């Protein structure tokens, strides 16, 4: 069918034509926003899940929801080895700019922006030459005295409190969205938890909404033991059959296209309900199908194309980030998860077994394992085991020649 009208959207962070199966999370977040804006105690949301399950897309949808309720919002994508200061400053700048037109006292906005600038400038090393210093794009003079102590924990508490104060004036709140949250450094995680803790005790309307890989809760509780009481963890998973069908059928229907039941059976078998795969197989099938209704035969003909796309865009691009030693490690993992987890292609594997199969001492493999965790390719959900963050990655590796 006409590729120009193809509605499906495989790709990182690509907004799907139909956000299927996430009503529960959207509804829960609506309640959180109302409660927080009214000064009621409420835990913030942290979305966790494997690669490609739709965390970024859902985070963006939650942000739209907050904007719809006139909240000030900002978003950060955490990166390993990057301090939180600059991105937090930029995100809160954005959030307060959204609130400013409704605020009656412009000098209060300027006072906050001055504080924000001082906070951001603290991120420059004291020894940096003037021309190397980073300048935030805030055109009011920096105001010293708050949020500029240099201790990130103290500074975040003060900055968040004052941002929340601006939002209180206009009767809403501030929501800070942090994607890839597992990549924050330990000091930043700890400061962020402390700031959220403080703000929730004050009943101040500022919340942090995070998204990250399945081991994010462990990262947070390693920083602060009370983090479990601070955040409500929502596991974002594959779509069930009804939601996966809806993700395919609703956009097609808007183009006057239908699926035969057997076509939907075949698509679910291929995608396993993983949102990225739903989009990829849906897209290839549309391009191959000559007409509506789409048949199971169309799905079969299109599958190799979808697989080839995924091999390059979803699996291959990630595999290429690994060094030879790390690839060897992942191949051993894939072979073991294929052997042990026959009914779960993404089963976790004991690290001791990986060492045994490579005939190496476990300690000698730690650098490869740690580097793969840092690159976000594997994670350790349970002590002594590792699993792929990318669904079906083991299966993909097993089909690749060594
Ligand atoms: N609820 C949904 N219904 C249908 N399609 C979806 C849904 N959520 C996400 N998708 C599709 O899945 C793909 C992956 O989404 P997204 O990039 O948000 O995943 P992610 O969990 O953030 O992945 P990563 O961990 O790699 O960042 C996109 O193509 C998106 O359109
Ligand atoms: Mg993402």
Short mmCIF file of C-alpha atoms and ligand atoms in Angstrom, two decimals:
data_model
loop_
_atom_site.label_atom_id
_atom_site.label_comp_id
_atom_site.label_asym_id
_atom_site.label_seq_id
_atom_site.Cartn_x
_atom_site.Cartn_y
_atom_site.Cartn_z
CA UNK A 1 0.00 0.00 0.00
CA UNK A 2 0.99 3.63 -0.39
CA UNK A 3 4.19 4.09 1.65
CA UNK A 4 3.51 7.80 1.98
CA UNK A 5 0.40 7.03 4.01
CA UNK A 6 2.19 4.43 6.17
CA UNK A 7 1.31 5.55 9.71
CA UNK A 8 3.75 3.43 11.75
CA UNK A 9 6.75 4.98 13.47
CA UNK A 10 9.60 2.67 14.48
CA UNK A 11 12.43 4.71 16.01
CA UNK A 12 13.81 5.85 19.35
CA UNK A 13 11.43 8.29 21.00
CA UNK A 14 9.22 8.43 17.87
CA UNK A 15 5.69 9.29 18.81
CA UNK A 16 3.52 6.30 17.88
CA UNK A 17 0.39 6.93 15.84
CA UNK A 18 -1.55 5.35 18.74
CA UNK A 19 -0.25 5.27 22.31
CA UNK A 20 -1.71 1.89 23.19
CA UNK A 21 -1.94 0.17 26.57
CA UNK A 22 -0.75 3.05 28.74
CA UNK A 23 -4.08 4.38 30.05
CA UNK A 24 -3.32 3.23 33.56
CA UNK A 25 -0.08 5.22 33.77
CA UNK A 26 -1.67 8.31 32.19
CA UNK A 27 -4.58 8.21 34.62
CA UNK A 28 -2.31 7.68 37.63
CA UNK A 29 -0.19 10.65 36.59
CA UNK A 30 -3.28 12.85 36.31
CA UNK A 31 -4.02 12.07 39.96
CA UNK A 32 -0.41 12.80 40.95
CA UNK A 33 -0.52 16.22 39.26
CA UNK A 34 -3.76 17.22 40.97
CA UNK A 35 -2.60 16.05 44.37
CA UNK A 36 0.78 17.75 44.14
CA UNK A 37 -0.72 21.02 42.91
CA UNK A 38 -2.98 20.89 45.99
CA UNK A 39 -0.07 20.38 48.37
CA UNK A 40 -1.00 16.76 49.15
CA UNK A 41 1.68 14.18 49.81
CA UNK A 42 2.34 12.13 46.72
CA UNK A 43 5.11 9.94 45.42
CA UNK A 44 6.57 10.71 42.07
CA UNK A 45 6.62 8.29 39.16
CA UNK A 46 9.60 6.41 37.83
CA UNK A 47 9.14 4.36 34.66
CA UNK A 48 11.45 1.41 34.15
CA UNK A 49 11.75 -1.11 31.37
CA UNK A 50 13.81 -2.66 28.63
CA UNK A 51 14.96 -0.81 25.51
CA UNK A 52 12.21 0.02 23.05
CA UNK A 53 9.21 -0.56 25.34
CA UNK A 54 8.15 3.07 25.08
CA UNK A 55 9.57 4.81 28.15
CA UNK A 56 10.62 7.98 26.31
CA UNK A 57 7.34 8.18 24.45
CA UNK A 58 5.36 7.77 27.67
CA UNK A 59 7.53 10.32 29.46
CA UNK A 60 6.77 12.79 26.66
CA UNK A 61 3.06 12.01 26.94
CA UNK A 62 3.17 12.65 30.70
CA UNK A 63 4.91 15.91 30.00
CA UNK A 64 2.16 16.94 27.57
CA UNK A 65 -0.35 16.09 30.27
CA UNK A 66 1.45 18.39 32.72
CA UNK A 67 1.62 21.18 30.13
CA UNK A 68 -2.10 20.70 29.51
CA UNK A 69 -2.69 21.47 33.18
CA UNK A 70 -0.58 24.62 32.84
CA UNK A 71 2.37 23.24 34.76
CA UNK A 72 5.88 24.42 34.00
CA UNK A 73 7.91 21.52 32.60
CA UNK A 74 11.43 20.71 31.55
CA UNK A 75 13.18 17.57 30.36
CA UNK A 76 16.67 16.16 30.70
CA UNK A 77 18.36 13.19 29.09
CA UNK A 78 21.01 12.06 31.56
CA UNK A 79 24.38 10.99 30.15
CA UNK A 80 27.15 9.07 31.85
CA UNK A 81 29.93 11.35 33.10
CA UNK A 82 27.83 14.48 32.77
CA UNK A 83 26.95 16.57 35.79
CA UNK A 84 23.34 17.39 36.47
CA UNK A 85 23.87 21.11 36.94
CA UNK A 86 23.69 22.44 33.41
CA UNK A 87 20.83 20.28 32.19
CA UNK A 88 18.79 20.95 35.34
CA UNK A 89 19.38 24.67 34.91
CA UNK A 90 18.25 24.53 31.27
CA UNK A 91 15.18 22.43 32.11
CA UNK A 92 14.04 24.68 34.97
CA UNK A 93 14.67 27.73 32.81
CA UNK A 94 12.25 26.25 30.29
CA UNK A 95 9.74 25.38 33.01
CA UNK A 96 9.73 28.86 34.52
CA UNK A 97 9.49 30.47 31.09
CA UNK A 98 6.26 28.52 30.63
CA UNK A 99 4.91 29.88 33.92
CA UNK A 100 6.14 33.46 33.56
CA UNK A 101 3.36 34.87 31.32
CA UNK A 102 0.79 33.96 33.98
CA UNK A 103 2.78 35.37 36.87
CA UNK A 104 1.75 38.76 38.18
CA UNK A 105 5.14 39.83 39.56
CA UNK A 106 7.84 39.91 36.87
CA UNK A 107 10.52 40.82 39.43
CA UNK A 108 9.91 37.52 41.22
CA UNK A 109 10.55 35.68 37.98
CA UNK A 110 13.73 37.69 37.44
CA UNK A 111 14.86 36.95 40.99
CA UNK A 112 14.42 33.24 40.35
CA UNK A 113 16.23 33.44 37.01
CA UNK A 114 19.11 35.25 38.70
CA UNK A 115 19.35 32.45 41.24
CA UNK A 116 19.14 29.88 38.46
CA UNK A 117 22.02 31.57 36.67
CA UNK A 118 24.16 31.53 39.81
CA UNK A 119 23.34 27.84 40.23
CA UNK A 120 24.34 27.10 36.64
CA UNK A 121 27.57 29.12 36.79
CA UNK A 122 28.65 27.03 39.77
CA UNK A 123 29.07 24.21 37.27
CA UNK A 124 32.12 25.92 35.81
CA UNK A 125 35.36 24.76 37.39
CA UNK A 126 36.77 27.66 39.44
CA UNK A 127 39.99 27.50 37.45
CA UNK A 128 38.30 27.82 34.03
CA UNK A 129 39.40 30.83 32.00
CA UNK A 130 36.71 33.39 31.39
CA UNK A 131 36.39 32.52 27.71
CA UNK A 132 36.07 28.80 28.51
CA UNK A 133 33.31 29.36 31.02
CA UNK A 134 29.90 28.17 30.07
CA UNK A 135 27.28 30.91 30.04
CA UNK A 136 23.66 29.95 30.49
CA UNK A 137 21.33 31.79 28.11
CA UNK A 138 19.64 33.70 30.91
CA UNK A 139 19.66 37.43 30.43
CA UNK A 140 19.37 38.65 33.98
CA UNK A 141 22.39 39.11 36.27
CA UNK A 142 23.33 36.19 38.51
CA UNK A 143 22.21 36.63 42.15
CA UNK A 144 24.40 35.04 44.73
CA UNK A 145 23.22 33.75 48.07
CA UNK A 146 20.97 30.85 47.18
CA UNK A 147 21.55 27.61 45.25
CA UNK A 148 25.16 28.54 44.57
CA UNK A 149 27.04 26.93 47.48
CA UNK A 150 28.67 24.39 45.16
CA UNK A 151 27.23 21.50 47.16
CA UNK A 152 24.77 20.01 44.69
CA UNK A 153 22.49 18.66 47.40
CA UNK A 154 22.04 21.98 49.16
CA UNK A 155 21.77 23.83 45.88
CA UNK A 156 19.10 21.55 44.44
CA UNK A 157 16.94 21.81 47.54
CA UNK A 158 17.06 25.61 47.40
CA UNK A 159 16.56 25.80 43.67
CA UNK A 160 13.65 23.35 43.66
CA UNK A 161 12.00 25.10 46.61
CA UNK A 162 12.16 28.44 44.84
CA UNK A 163 10.98 27.03 41.49
CA UNK A 164 8.06 25.46 43.32
CA UNK A 165 7.38 28.86 44.91
CA UNK A 166 6.99 30.44 41.48
CA UNK A 167 4.56 27.68 40.49
CA UNK A 168 2.57 28.08 43.71
CA UNK A 169 2.04 31.75 42.82
CA UNK A 170 0.25 30.71 39.63
CA UNK A 171 -1.57 27.78 41.24
CA UNK A 172 0.16 24.93 39.43
CA UNK A 173 3.46 23.08 39.76
CA UNK A 174 6.76 22.25 38.12
CA UNK A 175 7.55 18.83 36.67
CA UNK A 176 11.09 17.85 35.80
CA UNK A 177 11.38 14.83 33.49
CA UNK A 178 14.60 12.81 33.49
CA UNK A 179 15.13 10.23 30.76
CA UNK A 180 17.90 7.60 30.95
CA UNK A 181 17.97 8.32 34.67
CA UNK A 182 20.22 5.32 35.40
CA UNK A 183 23.07 7.29 33.79
CA UNK A 184 23.17 9.98 36.51
CA UNK A 185 26.31 9.93 38.66
CA UNK A 186 26.02 8.77 42.30
CA UNK A 187 26.40 12.26 43.81
CA UNK A 188 23.70 13.65 41.54
CA UNK A 189 21.31 10.76 42.25
CA UNK A 190 21.80 11.22 45.93
CA UNK A 191 21.25 14.99 45.73
CA UNK A 192 18.16 14.54 43.59
CA UNK A 193 16.62 12.08 46.05
CA UNK A 194 17.38 14.38 48.95
CA UNK A 195 15.82 17.32 47.13
CA UNK A 196 12.67 15.35 46.27
CA UNK A 197 12.44 14.16 49.85
CA UNK A 198 12.70 17.68 51.20
CA UNK A 199 10.19 19.07 48.70
CA UNK A 200 7.62 16.40 49.44
CA UNK A 201 7.91 17.12 53.17
CA UNK A 202 7.30 20.79 52.48
CA UNK A 203 4.33 19.93 50.27
CA UNK A 204 5.94 22.08 47.57
CA UNK A 205 4.58 21.50 44.06
CA UNK A 206 7.65 20.21 42.24
CA UNK A 207 8.02 16.64 41.08
CA UNK A 208 10.70 14.67 39.32
CA UNK A 209 9.49 12.03 36.87
CA UNK A 210 12.13 9.57 35.78
CA UNK A 211 12.54 6.87 33.16
CA UNK A 212 15.29 4.31 32.81
CA UNK A 213 16.45 0.74 32.50
CA UNK A 214 15.20 -2.02 34.83
CA UNK A 215 18.05 -1.56 37.31
CA UNK A 216 17.16 2.11 37.96
CA UNK A 217 15.41 1.33 41.28
CA UNK A 218 18.63 -0.33 42.46
CA UNK A 219 20.65 2.73 41.40
CA UNK A 220 18.31 4.98 43.37
CA UNK A 221 18.21 2.87 46.51
CA UNK A 222 22.00 2.53 46.49
CA UNK A 223 22.10 6.34 46.78
CA UNK A 224 19.37 6.78 49.39
CA UNK A 225 17.68 3.96 51.23
CA UNK A 226 14.42 5.90 51.44
CA UNK A 227 14.14 6.22 47.64
CA UNK A 228 11.65 3.34 47.54
CA UNK A 229 9.23 5.47 49.54
CA UNK A 230 9.94 8.52 47.38
CA UNK A 231 9.09 7.10 43.98
CA UNK A 232 6.36 4.90 42.64
CA UNK A 233 8.02 2.48 40.24
CA UNK A 234 6.01 1.60 37.18
CA UNK A 235 7.32 -1.24 35.09
CA UNK A 236 6.69 -0.47 31.42
CA UNK A 237 6.45 -3.71 29.57
CA UNK A 238 5.45 -5.26 26.27
CA UNK A 239 1.88 -4.62 25.13
CA UNK A 240 -0.71 -7.30 25.74
CA UNK A 241 -2.53 -8.69 22.76
CA UNK A 242 -5.42 -6.23 22.93
CA UNK A 243 -3.14 -3.20 23.18
CA UNK A 244 -0.82 -4.46 20.42
CA UNK A 245 -3.81 -4.96 18.10
CA UNK A 246 -5.02 -1.48 18.95
CA UNK A 247 -1.56 -0.02 18.21
CA UNK A 248 -1.82 -1.54 14.72
CA UNK A 249 -5.52 -1.23 13.94
CA UNK A 250 -6.41 2.27 15.18
CA UNK A 251 -3.95 4.12 12.88
CA UNK A 252 -4.81 1.81 9.95
CA UNK A 253 -8.51 2.41 10.38
CA UNK A 254 -7.93 6.13 10.07
CA UNK A 255 -6.46 5.37 6.63
CA UNK A 256 -9.37 3.06 5.75
CA UNK A 257 -7.26 -0.11 6.11
CA UNK A 258 -8.18 -3.31 7.95
CA UNK A 259 -6.38 -6.43 9.14
CA UNK A 260 -7.55 -10.02 8.90
CA UNK A 261 -7.53 -11.73 12.29
CA UNK A 262 -4.81 -14.14 11.12
CA UNK A 263 -2.63 -11.19 10.11
CA UNK A 264 -2.87 -9.82 13.65
CA UNK A 265 -2.04 -13.27 15.06
CA UNK A 266 1.09 -13.40 12.89
CA UNK A 267 2.11 -9.85 13.80
CA UNK A 268 1.83 -10.53 17.52
CA UNK A 269 3.86 -13.67 17.15
CA UNK A 270 6.61 -11.68 15.42
CA UNK A 271 6.61 -8.65 17.71
CA UNK A 272 6.02 -10.38 21.03
CA UNK A 273 4.11 -7.18 21.86
CA UNK A 274 7.31 -5.10 22.17
CA UNK A 275 6.28 -1.61 21.04
CA UNK A 276 9.36 -1.02 18.89
CA UNK A 277 8.78 -4.33 17.11
CA UNK A 278 5.05 -3.66 16.74
CA UNK A 279 5.94 -0.48 14.83
CA UNK A 280 8.69 -2.13 12.78
CA UNK A 281 6.63 -5.14 11.65
CA UNK A 282 3.56 -2.95 11.16
CA UNK A 283 5.50 -0.61 8.92
CA UNK A 284 7.07 -3.33 6.75
CA UNK A 285 3.76 -5.17 6.45
CA UNK A 286 1.97 -2.03 5.28
CA UNK A 287 4.56 -1.41 2.59
CA UNK A 288 4.33 -5.00 1.30
CA UNK A 289 0.57 -5.52 1.49
CA UNK A 290 -1.02 -4.87 -1.91
CA UNK A 291 -4.43 -3.93 -0.49
CA UNK A 292 -6.79 -3.92 2.49
CA UNK A 293 -7.52 -6.17 4.33
CA UNK A 294 -3.97 -7.10 5.26
CA UNK A 295 -3.46 -10.88 5.36
CA UNK A 296 -1.18 -13.26 7.23
CA UNK A 297 0.63 -13.90 3.95
CA UNK A 298 1.45 -10.18 3.71
CA UNK A 299 2.97 -10.36 7.20
CA UNK A 300 5.11 -13.37 6.22
CA UNK A 301 6.37 -11.70 3.04
CA UNK A 302 7.25 -8.51 4.93
CA UNK A 303 8.93 -10.11 7.95
CA UNK A 304 12.45 -10.40 6.47
CA UNK A 305 12.40 -6.68 5.66
CA UNK A 306 11.38 -5.80 9.20
CA UNK A 307 14.07 -8.10 10.57
CA UNK A 308 16.69 -6.51 8.34
CA UNK A 309 15.65 -3.05 9.53
CA UNK A 310 15.82 -4.13 13.16
CA UNK A 311 19.19 -5.82 12.63
CA UNK A 312 20.63 -2.49 11.51
CA UNK A 313 18.67 0.11 13.46
CA UNK A 314 17.83 -1.61 16.72
CA UNK A 315 20.33 -4.41 17.33
CA UNK A 316 23.34 -3.68 15.11
CA UNK A 317 23.77 -0.05 16.14
CA UNK A 318 23.99 -1.18 19.75
CA UNK A 319 26.27 -4.14 19.13
CA UNK A 320 28.71 -1.84 17.35
CA UNK A 321 29.16 0.20 20.51
CA UNK A 322 30.84 -2.78 22.17
CA UNK A 323 34.56 -3.59 22.07
CA UNK A 324 35.73 -7.06 20.95
CA UNK A 325 36.04 -8.24 24.57
CA UNK A 326 32.56 -6.96 25.36
CA UNK A 327 31.16 -8.67 22.25
CA UNK A 328 32.69 -11.94 23.33
CA UNK A 329 31.05 -11.52 26.70
CA UNK A 330 27.65 -10.87 25.14
CA UNK A 331 27.96 -13.81 22.77
CA UNK A 332 28.64 -16.08 25.74
CA UNK A 333 25.61 -14.58 27.48
CA UNK A 334 23.44 -15.13 24.40
CA UNK A 335 24.53 -18.76 24.05
CA UNK A 336 23.72 -19.44 27.70
CA UNK A 337 20.37 -17.67 27.74
CA UNK A 338 19.46 -19.61 24.60
CA UNK A 339 20.36 -22.88 26.31
CA UNK A 340 18.79 -22.28 29.72
CA UNK A 341 15.89 -19.96 29.08
CA UNK A 342 14.18 -21.93 26.35
CA UNK A 343 10.77 -20.37 27.06
CA UNK A 344 12.16 -16.92 27.91
CA UNK A 345 14.48 -15.62 25.23
CA UNK A 346 15.50 -12.73 27.51
CA UNK A 347 16.31 -14.79 30.60
CA UNK A 348 19.02 -13.55 32.99
CA UNK A 349 22.29 -15.49 33.10
CA UNK A 350 24.56 -16.10 36.14
CA UNK A 351 27.89 -14.31 35.67
CA UNK A 352 29.71 -17.33 37.09
CA UNK A 353 28.41 -19.41 34.19
CA UNK A 354 29.60 -16.86 31.67
CA UNK A 355 33.08 -17.07 33.19
CA UNK A 356 32.95 -20.85 33.09
CA UNK A 357 31.89 -20.95 29.45
CA UNK A 358 34.69 -18.55 28.48
CA UNK A 359 37.14 -20.50 30.68
CA UNK A 360 38.09 -17.32 32.53
CA UNK A 361 38.21 -16.16 36.13
CA UNK A 362 35.08 -14.19 36.99
CA UNK A 363 37.15 -11.21 38.22
CA UNK A 364 38.93 -10.93 34.89
CA UNK A 365 35.57 -10.39 33.18
CA UNK A 366 34.38 -7.62 35.50
CA UNK A 367 35.74 -4.79 33.34
CA UNK A 368 33.81 -6.02 30.29
CA UNK A 369 30.66 -6.52 32.36
CA UNK A 370 30.90 -3.10 34.00
CA UNK A 371 31.54 -1.39 30.67
CA UNK A 372 28.50 -3.11 29.14
CA UNK A 373 26.35 -1.97 32.07
CA UNK A 374 27.66 1.56 31.65
CA UNK A 375 26.86 1.45 27.93
CA UNK A 376 23.33 0.37 28.82
CA UNK A 377 23.55 -2.92 26.89
CA UNK A 378 23.15 -5.24 29.87
CA UNK A 379 21.93 -4.82 33.43
CA UNK A 380 22.12 -6.72 36.65
CA UNK A 381 18.64 -7.10 38.08
CA UNK A 382 19.59 -9.71 40.63
CA UNK A 383 22.97 -10.09 42.25
CA UNK A 384 25.27 -12.38 40.32
CA UNK A 385 23.22 -12.38 37.13
CA UNK A 386 23.09 -10.24 34.01
CA UNK A 387 20.47 -9.79 31.31
CA UNK A 388 20.24 -7.87 28.05
CA UNK A 389 18.51 -4.50 28.17
CA UNK A 390 17.48 -4.98 24.54
CA UNK A 391 14.58 -7.40 24.03
CA UNK A 392 15.40 -10.40 21.82
CA UNK A 393 19.06 -9.37 21.74
CA UNK A 394 20.19 -12.86 22.69
CA UNK A 395 18.21 -14.34 19.83
CA UNK A 396 19.68 -11.78 17.44
CA UNK A 397 23.25 -12.55 18.54
CA UNK A 398 22.69 -16.28 18.16
CA UNK A 399 21.82 -15.75 14.48
CA UNK A 400 24.95 -13.66 13.83
CA UNK A 401 28.12 -15.39 12.60
CA UNK A 402 30.98 -15.02 15.10
N1 LIG B 1 2.27 2.55 23.85
C1 LIG B 1 2.76 2.39 22.61
N2 LIG B 1 1.99 1.96 21.60
C2 LIG B 1 2.51 1.81 20.36
N3 LIG B 1 3.78 2.08 20.04
C3 LIG B 1 4.60 2.51 20.98
C4 LIG B 1 4.16 2.69 22.32
N4 LIG B 1 5.18 3.11 23.07
C5 LIG B 1 6.24 3.21 22.24
N5 LIG B 1 5.91 2.86 21.00
C6 LIG B 1 6.87 2.80 19.86
O1 LIG B 1 7.98 2.05 20.30
C7 LIG B 1 9.21 2.61 19.87
C8 LIG B 1 10.15 2.82 21.04
O2 LIG B 1 9.67 3.80 21.92
P1 LIG B 1 10.66 4.59 22.92
O3 LIG B 1 11.80 5.17 22.17
O4 LIG B 1 9.82 5.49 23.74
O5 LIG B 1 11.20 3.38 23.82
P2 LIG B 1 12.21 3.48 25.06
O6 LIG B 1 11.67 2.56 26.10
O7 LIG B 1 12.44 4.89 25.44
O8 LIG B 1 13.54 2.85 24.46
P3 LIG B 1 15.08 3.13 24.89
O9 LIG B 1 15.29 2.39 26.18
O10 LIG B 1 15.87 2.53 23.76
O11 LIG B 1 15.26 4.59 25.01
C9 LIG B 1 8.84 3.85 19.08
O12 LIG B 1 8.88 3.54 17.72
C10 LIG B 1 7.42 4.17 19.51
O13 LIG B 1 6.69 4.76 18.47
MG1 LIG B 2 14.11 6.08 25.54
#
